[in-house]
Amino acid sequence: MNLSVPDYILSIKPYSPGKPMEELEREYGIEDSVKIASNENPLGPSPMAVKAITDAVGNLHRYPDGGGYYLVKKIAEKFGILQGNVVLGSGSDDVLGMLTRAFLGPGDEAIMAYPSFLMYDILVRTVGAIPIHVPLKSFSNNLIAMKDRISSKTRMIFITNPNNPTGTIVSGADFKEFLENIPADIIVVIDEAYVEFVKNEECLNFFEFFDNRKPLVALRTFSKAYGLAGLRVGYGILPEKIAEFANRVRQPFNVNSLAQVGALAAIDDLEFLNKTVELVHSELDYMFNALSKRGIRWFPTDANFFLIDVGKDANIVFERMLRHGIIVRSMTSYSYPTYIRVNVGLHEENVRFIQALEKVLNES
Ligand SMILES: *Cc1c(COP(=O)(O)O)cnc(C)c1O
């Protein structure tokens, strides 16, 4: 083969998916492993979503509703916005991809924090645009430095609130200041994948800023608090004009029919959502306490995951934790070579995690 691949595609660092849990268990001869590496919901999927999906499987021979009519209507009603302010995606990643395809071209610049969610970089490069990485400050999005990097080529700015992998929030006050004098042709995208977990009252509230005439977008997902990561459904909340362009580059059947009914049911499953949020907060308390008692350094969070400084090569700790049946995320590829990221699991899982980590860190 003599493939001709554009330079900007060659510049993409492939996202490494990691092996499936079953495969890891087989390789390491472990059972019953605890996966706290991907910020998933340890309670499983919303039971109401499961029921709705089960009831809908008989219609799989039909194409999905390409407009996602009922789900869009439900989301619009929930937030008191127009149906034209909602764009559905196969995960919020898909909505991110629509925004980059519709609004970025070769040579355009998109500003993002580093380290942050890896997909921004990949999707920006995919369309030949240039990612501009701005280091975090005290683990948080450095809005002042991000604003300083605006040039005549800047077309988009990504803000992750709370940030992944650090769990930090952007305050409403800082965001307000940031928005002042931002050129009107720049789209500001706030990725709110973990917003349901936030208790911090200073946290930026998107709806205080949302305006159908301003280029400000929020992304939300059913993958985390609603427990539907495998279903692939998320959405953008955006001005109608931006939504129109996003829809031009959207695959017509991007959200499958089970995802549509599952998400629709999950929105109403407040009992499950509340139970999830309560579990996350009480277990964070447990984990922080247990780590402090053992002298292990952890970092506060406003999300369902947090960072731990293990004080040695995180890849080695990852590997040793695996032998104890615990799957965590090494932060080496996020430029934190001695940090791991873990999310909250069920209480028994968190207990097992703490015990295993203590053992692993005591091995020389
Ligand atoms: C998990 C996550 C998402 C959600 O992605 P989906 O495609 O909706 O599953 C988006 N942004 C961040 C920062 C995340 O961590």
PDB file of N, CA, C and O in Angstrom, residues 112-117 133-143 145-146 158-160 162-170 307 334-336 339:
ATOM      1  N   MET A 112      -7.399  24.730  24.622  1.00  0.00           N
ATOM      2  CA  MET A 112      -7.863  23.756  25.617  1.00  0.00           C
ATOM      3  C   MET A 112      -6.843  23.677  26.746  1.00  0.00           C
ATOM      4  O   MET A 112      -5.674  24.015  26.556  1.00  0.00           O
ATOM      5  N   ALA A 113      -7.295  23.229  27.895  1.00  0.00           N
ATOM      6  CA  ALA A 113      -6.377  23.066  29.024  1.00  0.00           C
ATOM      7  C   ALA A 113      -5.573  21.784  28.847  1.00  0.00           C
ATOM      8  O   ALA A 113      -5.987  20.862  28.149  1.00  0.00           O
ATOM      9  N   TYR A 114      -4.413  21.752  29.511  1.00  0.00           N
ATOM     10  CA  TYR A 114      -3.642  20.517  29.543  1.00  0.00           C
ATOM     11  C   TYR A 114      -3.104  20.272  30.955  1.00  0.00           C
ATOM     12  O   TYR A 114      -2.534  21.176  31.536  1.00  0.00           O
ATOM     13  N   PRO A 115      -3.297  19.078  31.533  1.00  0.00           N
ATOM     14  CA  PRO A 115      -4.042  17.971  30.936  1.00  0.00           C
ATOM     15  C   PRO A 115      -5.544  18.130  31.116  1.00  0.00           C
ATOM     16  O   PRO A 115      -6.009  18.677  32.100  1.00  0.00           O
ATOM     17  N   SER A 116      -6.223  17.643  30.111  1.00  0.00           N
ATOM     18  CA  SER A 116      -7.679  17.631  30.161  1.00  0.00           C
ATOM     19  C   SER A 116      -8.151  16.442  29.338  1.00  0.00           C
ATOM     20  O   SER A 116      -7.362  15.526  29.067  1.00  0.00           O
ATOM     21  N   PHE A 117      -9.395  16.477  28.925  1.00  0.00           N
ATOM     22  CA  PHE A 117      -9.978  15.361  28.187  1.00  0.00           C
ATOM     23  C   PHE A 117      -9.263  15.190  26.839  1.00  0.00           C
ATOM     24  O   PHE A 117      -9.149  16.157  26.075  1.00  0.00           O
ATOM     25  N   HIS A 133      -2.530  24.068  23.702  1.00  0.00           N
ATOM     26  CA  HIS A 133      -2.638  23.533  25.064  1.00  0.00           C
ATOM     27  C   HIS A 133      -2.188  24.568  26.082  1.00  0.00           C
ATOM     28  O   HIS A 133      -1.103  25.106  25.968  1.00  0.00           O
ATOM     29  N   VAL A 134      -3.017  24.816  27.060  1.00  0.00           N
ATOM     30  CA  VAL A 134      -2.674  25.770  28.111  1.00  0.00           C
ATOM     31  C   VAL A 134      -2.606  25.015  29.440  1.00  0.00           C
ATOM     32  O   VAL A 134      -3.608  24.443  29.877  1.00  0.00           O
ATOM     33  N   PRO A 135      -1.422  24.994  30.072  1.00  0.00           N
ATOM     34  CA  PRO A 135      -1.274  24.201  31.299  1.00  0.00           C
ATOM     35  C   PRO A 135      -2.267  24.612  32.381  1.00  0.00           C
ATOM     36  O   PRO A 135      -2.620  25.795  32.495  1.00  0.00           O
ATOM     37  N   LEU A 136      -2.710  23.643  33.147  1.00  0.00           N
ATOM     38  CA  LEU A 136      -3.562  23.926  34.296  1.00  0.00           C
ATOM     39  C   LEU A 136      -2.767  24.742  35.305  1.00  0.00           C
ATOM     40  O   LEU A 136      -1.532  24.697  35.325  1.00  0.00           O
ATOM     41  N   LYS A 137      -3.494  25.477  36.156  1.00  0.00           N
ATOM     42  CA  LYS A 137      -2.849  26.167  37.254  1.00  0.00           C
ATOM     43  C   LYS A 137      -3.491  25.648  38.534  1.00  0.00           C
ATOM     44  O   LYS A 137      -4.720  25.712  38.657  1.00  0.00           O
ATOM     45  N   SER A 138      -2.687  25.148  39.450  1.00  0.00           N
ATOM     46  CA  SER A 138      -3.217  24.490  40.648  1.00  0.00           C
ATOM     47  C   SER A 138      -4.315  23.494  40.265  1.00  0.00           C
ATOM     48  O   SER A 138      -5.399  23.494  40.851  1.00  0.00           O
ATOM     49  N   PHE A 139      -4.059  22.703  39.235  1.00  0.00           N
ATOM     50  CA  PHE A 139      -4.982  21.650  38.780  1.00  0.00           C
ATOM     51  C   PHE A 139      -6.253  22.173  38.123  1.00  0.00           C
ATOM     52  O   PHE A 139      -7.135  21.404  37.783  1.00  0.00           O
ATOM     53  N   SER A 140      -6.378  23.503  37.967  1.00  0.00           N
ATOM     54  CA  SER A 140      -7.617  24.052  37.411  1.00  0.00           C
ATOM     55  C   SER A 140      -7.382  24.682  36.044  1.00  0.00           C
ATOM     56  O   SER A 140      -6.281  25.120  35.727  1.00  0.00           O
ATOM     57  N   ASN A 141      -8.440  24.774  35.254  1.00  0.00           N
ATOM     58  CA  ASN A 141      -8.387  25.513  33.997  1.00  0.00           C
ATOM     59  C   ASN A 141      -7.894  26.920  34.305  1.00  0.00           C
ATOM     60  O   ASN A 141      -8.461  27.608  35.163  1.00  0.00           O
ATOM     61  N   ASN A 142      -6.847  27.336  33.621  1.00  0.00           N
ATOM     62  CA  ASN A 142      -6.293  28.674  33.840  1.00  0.00           C
ATOM     63  C   ASN A 142      -6.934  29.619  32.820  1.00  0.00           C
ATOM     64  O   ASN A 142      -6.408  29.850  31.729  1.00  0.00           O
ATOM     65  N   LEU A 143      -8.084  30.151  33.186  1.00  0.00           N
ATOM     66  CA  LEU A 143      -8.870  30.931  32.220  1.00  0.00           C
ATOM     67  C   LEU A 143      -8.127  32.170  31.744  1.00  0.00           C
ATOM     68  O   LEU A 143      -8.258  32.579  30.594  1.00  0.00           O
ATOM     69  N   ALA A 145      -4.834  32.573  31.416  1.00  0.00           N
ATOM     70  CA  ALA A 145      -3.824  32.160  30.437  1.00  0.00           C
ATOM     71  C   ALA A 145      -4.480  31.680  29.137  1.00  0.00           C
ATOM     72  O   ALA A 145      -3.947  31.907  28.043  1.00  0.00           O
ATOM     73  N   MET A 146      -5.635  31.054  29.247  1.00  0.00           N
ATOM     74  CA  MET A 146      -6.322  30.588  28.036  1.00  0.00           C
ATOM     75  C   MET A 146      -6.754  31.788  27.195  1.00  0.00           C
ATOM     76  O   MET A 146      -6.615  31.801  25.973  1.00  0.00           O
ATOM     77  N   PHE A 158     -12.238  25.182  24.624  1.00  0.00           N
ATOM     78  CA  PHE A 158     -12.872  24.125  25.426  1.00  0.00           C
ATOM     79  C   PHE A 158     -12.577  24.359  26.902  1.00  0.00           C
ATOM     80  O   PHE A 158     -11.423  24.551  27.292  1.00  0.00           O
ATOM     81  N   ILE A 159     -13.631  24.304  27.695  1.00  0.00           N
ATOM     82  CA  ILE A 159     -13.467  24.391  29.149  1.00  0.00           C
ATOM     83  C   ILE A 159     -14.146  23.166  29.740  1.00  0.00           C
ATOM     84  O   ILE A 159     -15.306  22.877  29.417  1.00  0.00           O
ATOM     85  N   THR A 160     -13.436  22.431  30.574  1.00  0.00           N
ATOM     86  CA  THR A 160     -14.000  21.206  31.134  1.00  0.00           C
ATOM     87  C   THR A 160     -14.346  21.480  32.587  1.00  0.00           C
ATOM     88  O   THR A 160     -13.478  21.836  33.378  1.00  0.00           O
ATOM     89  N   PRO A 162     -16.669  19.919  35.797  1.00  0.00           N
ATOM     90  CA  PRO A 162     -15.326  19.784  36.347  1.00  0.00           C
ATOM     91  C   PRO A 162     -14.336  19.209  35.324  1.00  0.00           C
ATOM     92  O   PRO A 162     -14.740  18.511  34.403  1.00  0.00           O
ATOM     93  N   ASN A 163     -13.054  19.523  35.578  1.00  0.00           N
ATOM     94  CA  ASN A 163     -12.023  19.043  34.653  1.00  0.00           C
ATOM     95  C   ASN A 163     -11.731  17.555  34.884  1.00  0.00           C
ATOM     96  O   ASN A 163     -11.740  17.080  36.006  1.00  0.00           O
ATOM     97  N   ASN A 164     -11.496  16.862  33.789  1.00  0.00           N
ATOM     98  CA  ASN A 164     -10.982  15.491  33.827  1.00  0.00           C
ATOM     99  C   ASN A 164      -9.539  15.575  33.358  1.00  0.00           C
ATOM    100  O   ASN A 164      -9.329  16.128  32.281  1.00  0.00           O
ATOM    101  N   PRO A 165      -8.540  15.135  34.059  1.00  0.00           N
ATOM    102  CA  PRO A 165      -8.571  14.191  35.187  1.00  0.00           C
ATOM    103  C   PRO A 165      -8.449  14.818  36.584  1.00  0.00           C
ATOM    104  O   PRO A 165      -8.226  14.071  37.533  1.00  0.00           O
ATOM    105  N   THR A 166      -8.567  16.121  36.753  1.00  0.00           N
ATOM    106  CA  THR A 166      -8.238  16.695  38.063  1.00  0.00           C
ATOM    107  C   THR A 166      -9.452  16.920  38.965  1.00  0.00           C
ATOM    108  O   THR A 166      -9.293  17.118  40.177  1.00  0.00           O
ATOM    109  N   GLY A 167     -10.674  16.952  38.403  1.00  0.00           N
ATOM    110  CA  GLY A 167     -11.884  17.108  39.220  1.00  0.00           C
ATOM    111  C   GLY A 167     -12.154  18.516  39.701  1.00  0.00           C
ATOM    112  O   GLY A 167     -13.027  18.730  40.539  1.00  0.00           O
ATOM    113  N   THR A 168     -11.426  19.497  39.163  1.00  0.00           N
ATOM    114  CA  THR A 168     -11.595  20.880  39.625  1.00  0.00           C
ATOM    115  C   THR A 168     -12.691  21.604  38.840  1.00  0.00           C
ATOM    116  O   THR A 168     -12.948  21.289  37.684  1.00  0.00           O
ATOM    117  N   ILE A 169     -13.292  22.593  39.476  1.00  0.00           N
ATOM    118  CA  ILE A 169     -14.345  23.370  38.806  1.00  0.00           C
ATOM    119  C   ILE A 169     -13.849  24.753  38.395  1.00  0.00           C
ATOM    120  O   ILE A 169     -12.819  25.232  38.864  1.00  0.00           O
ATOM    121  N   VAL A 170     -14.657  25.376  37.530  1.00  0.00           N
ATOM    122  CA  VAL A 170     -14.481  26.782  37.178  1.00  0.00           C
ATOM    123  C   VAL A 170     -15.570  27.538  37.924  1.00  0.00           C
ATOM    124  O   VAL A 170     -16.730  27.107  37.923  1.00  0.00           O
ATOM    125  N   LEU A 307      -7.543  12.336  41.888  1.00  0.00           N
ATOM    126  CA  LEU A 307      -6.153  11.937  41.669  1.00  0.00           C
ATOM    127  C   LEU A 307      -5.496  11.547  42.985  1.00  0.00           C
ATOM    128  O   LEU A 307      -5.795  12.114  44.035  1.00  0.00           O
ATOM    129  N   TYR A 334      -0.940  11.635  30.925  1.00  0.00           N
ATOM    130  CA  TYR A 334      -1.482  12.971  31.177  1.00  0.00           C
ATOM    131  C   TYR A 334      -0.406  13.860  31.822  1.00  0.00           C
ATOM    132  O   TYR A 334      -0.725  14.870  32.452  1.00  0.00           O
ATOM    133  N   SER A 335       0.833  13.448  31.719  1.00  0.00           N
ATOM    134  CA  SER A 335       1.982  14.179  32.268  1.00  0.00           C
ATOM    135  C   SER A 335       2.002  14.241  33.800  1.00  0.00           C
ATOM    136  O   SER A 335       2.568  15.163  34.377  1.00  0.00           O
ATOM    137  N   TYR A 336       1.350  13.277  34.450  1.00  0.00           N
ATOM    138  CA  TYR A 336       1.476  13.121  35.902  1.00  0.00           C
ATOM    139  C   TYR A 336       2.065  11.732  36.169  1.00  0.00           C
ATOM    140  O   TYR A 336       1.325  10.792  36.479  1.00  0.00           O
ATOM    141  N   TYR A 339       1.010   9.818  39.359  1.00  0.00           N
ATOM    142  CA  TYR A 339      -0.387   9.896  39.807  1.00  0.00           C
ATOM    143  C   TYR A 339      -1.229   8.781  39.186  1.00  0.00           C
ATOM    144  O   TYR A 339      -0.975   8.366  38.058  1.00  0.00           O
TER     145      TYR A 339
END
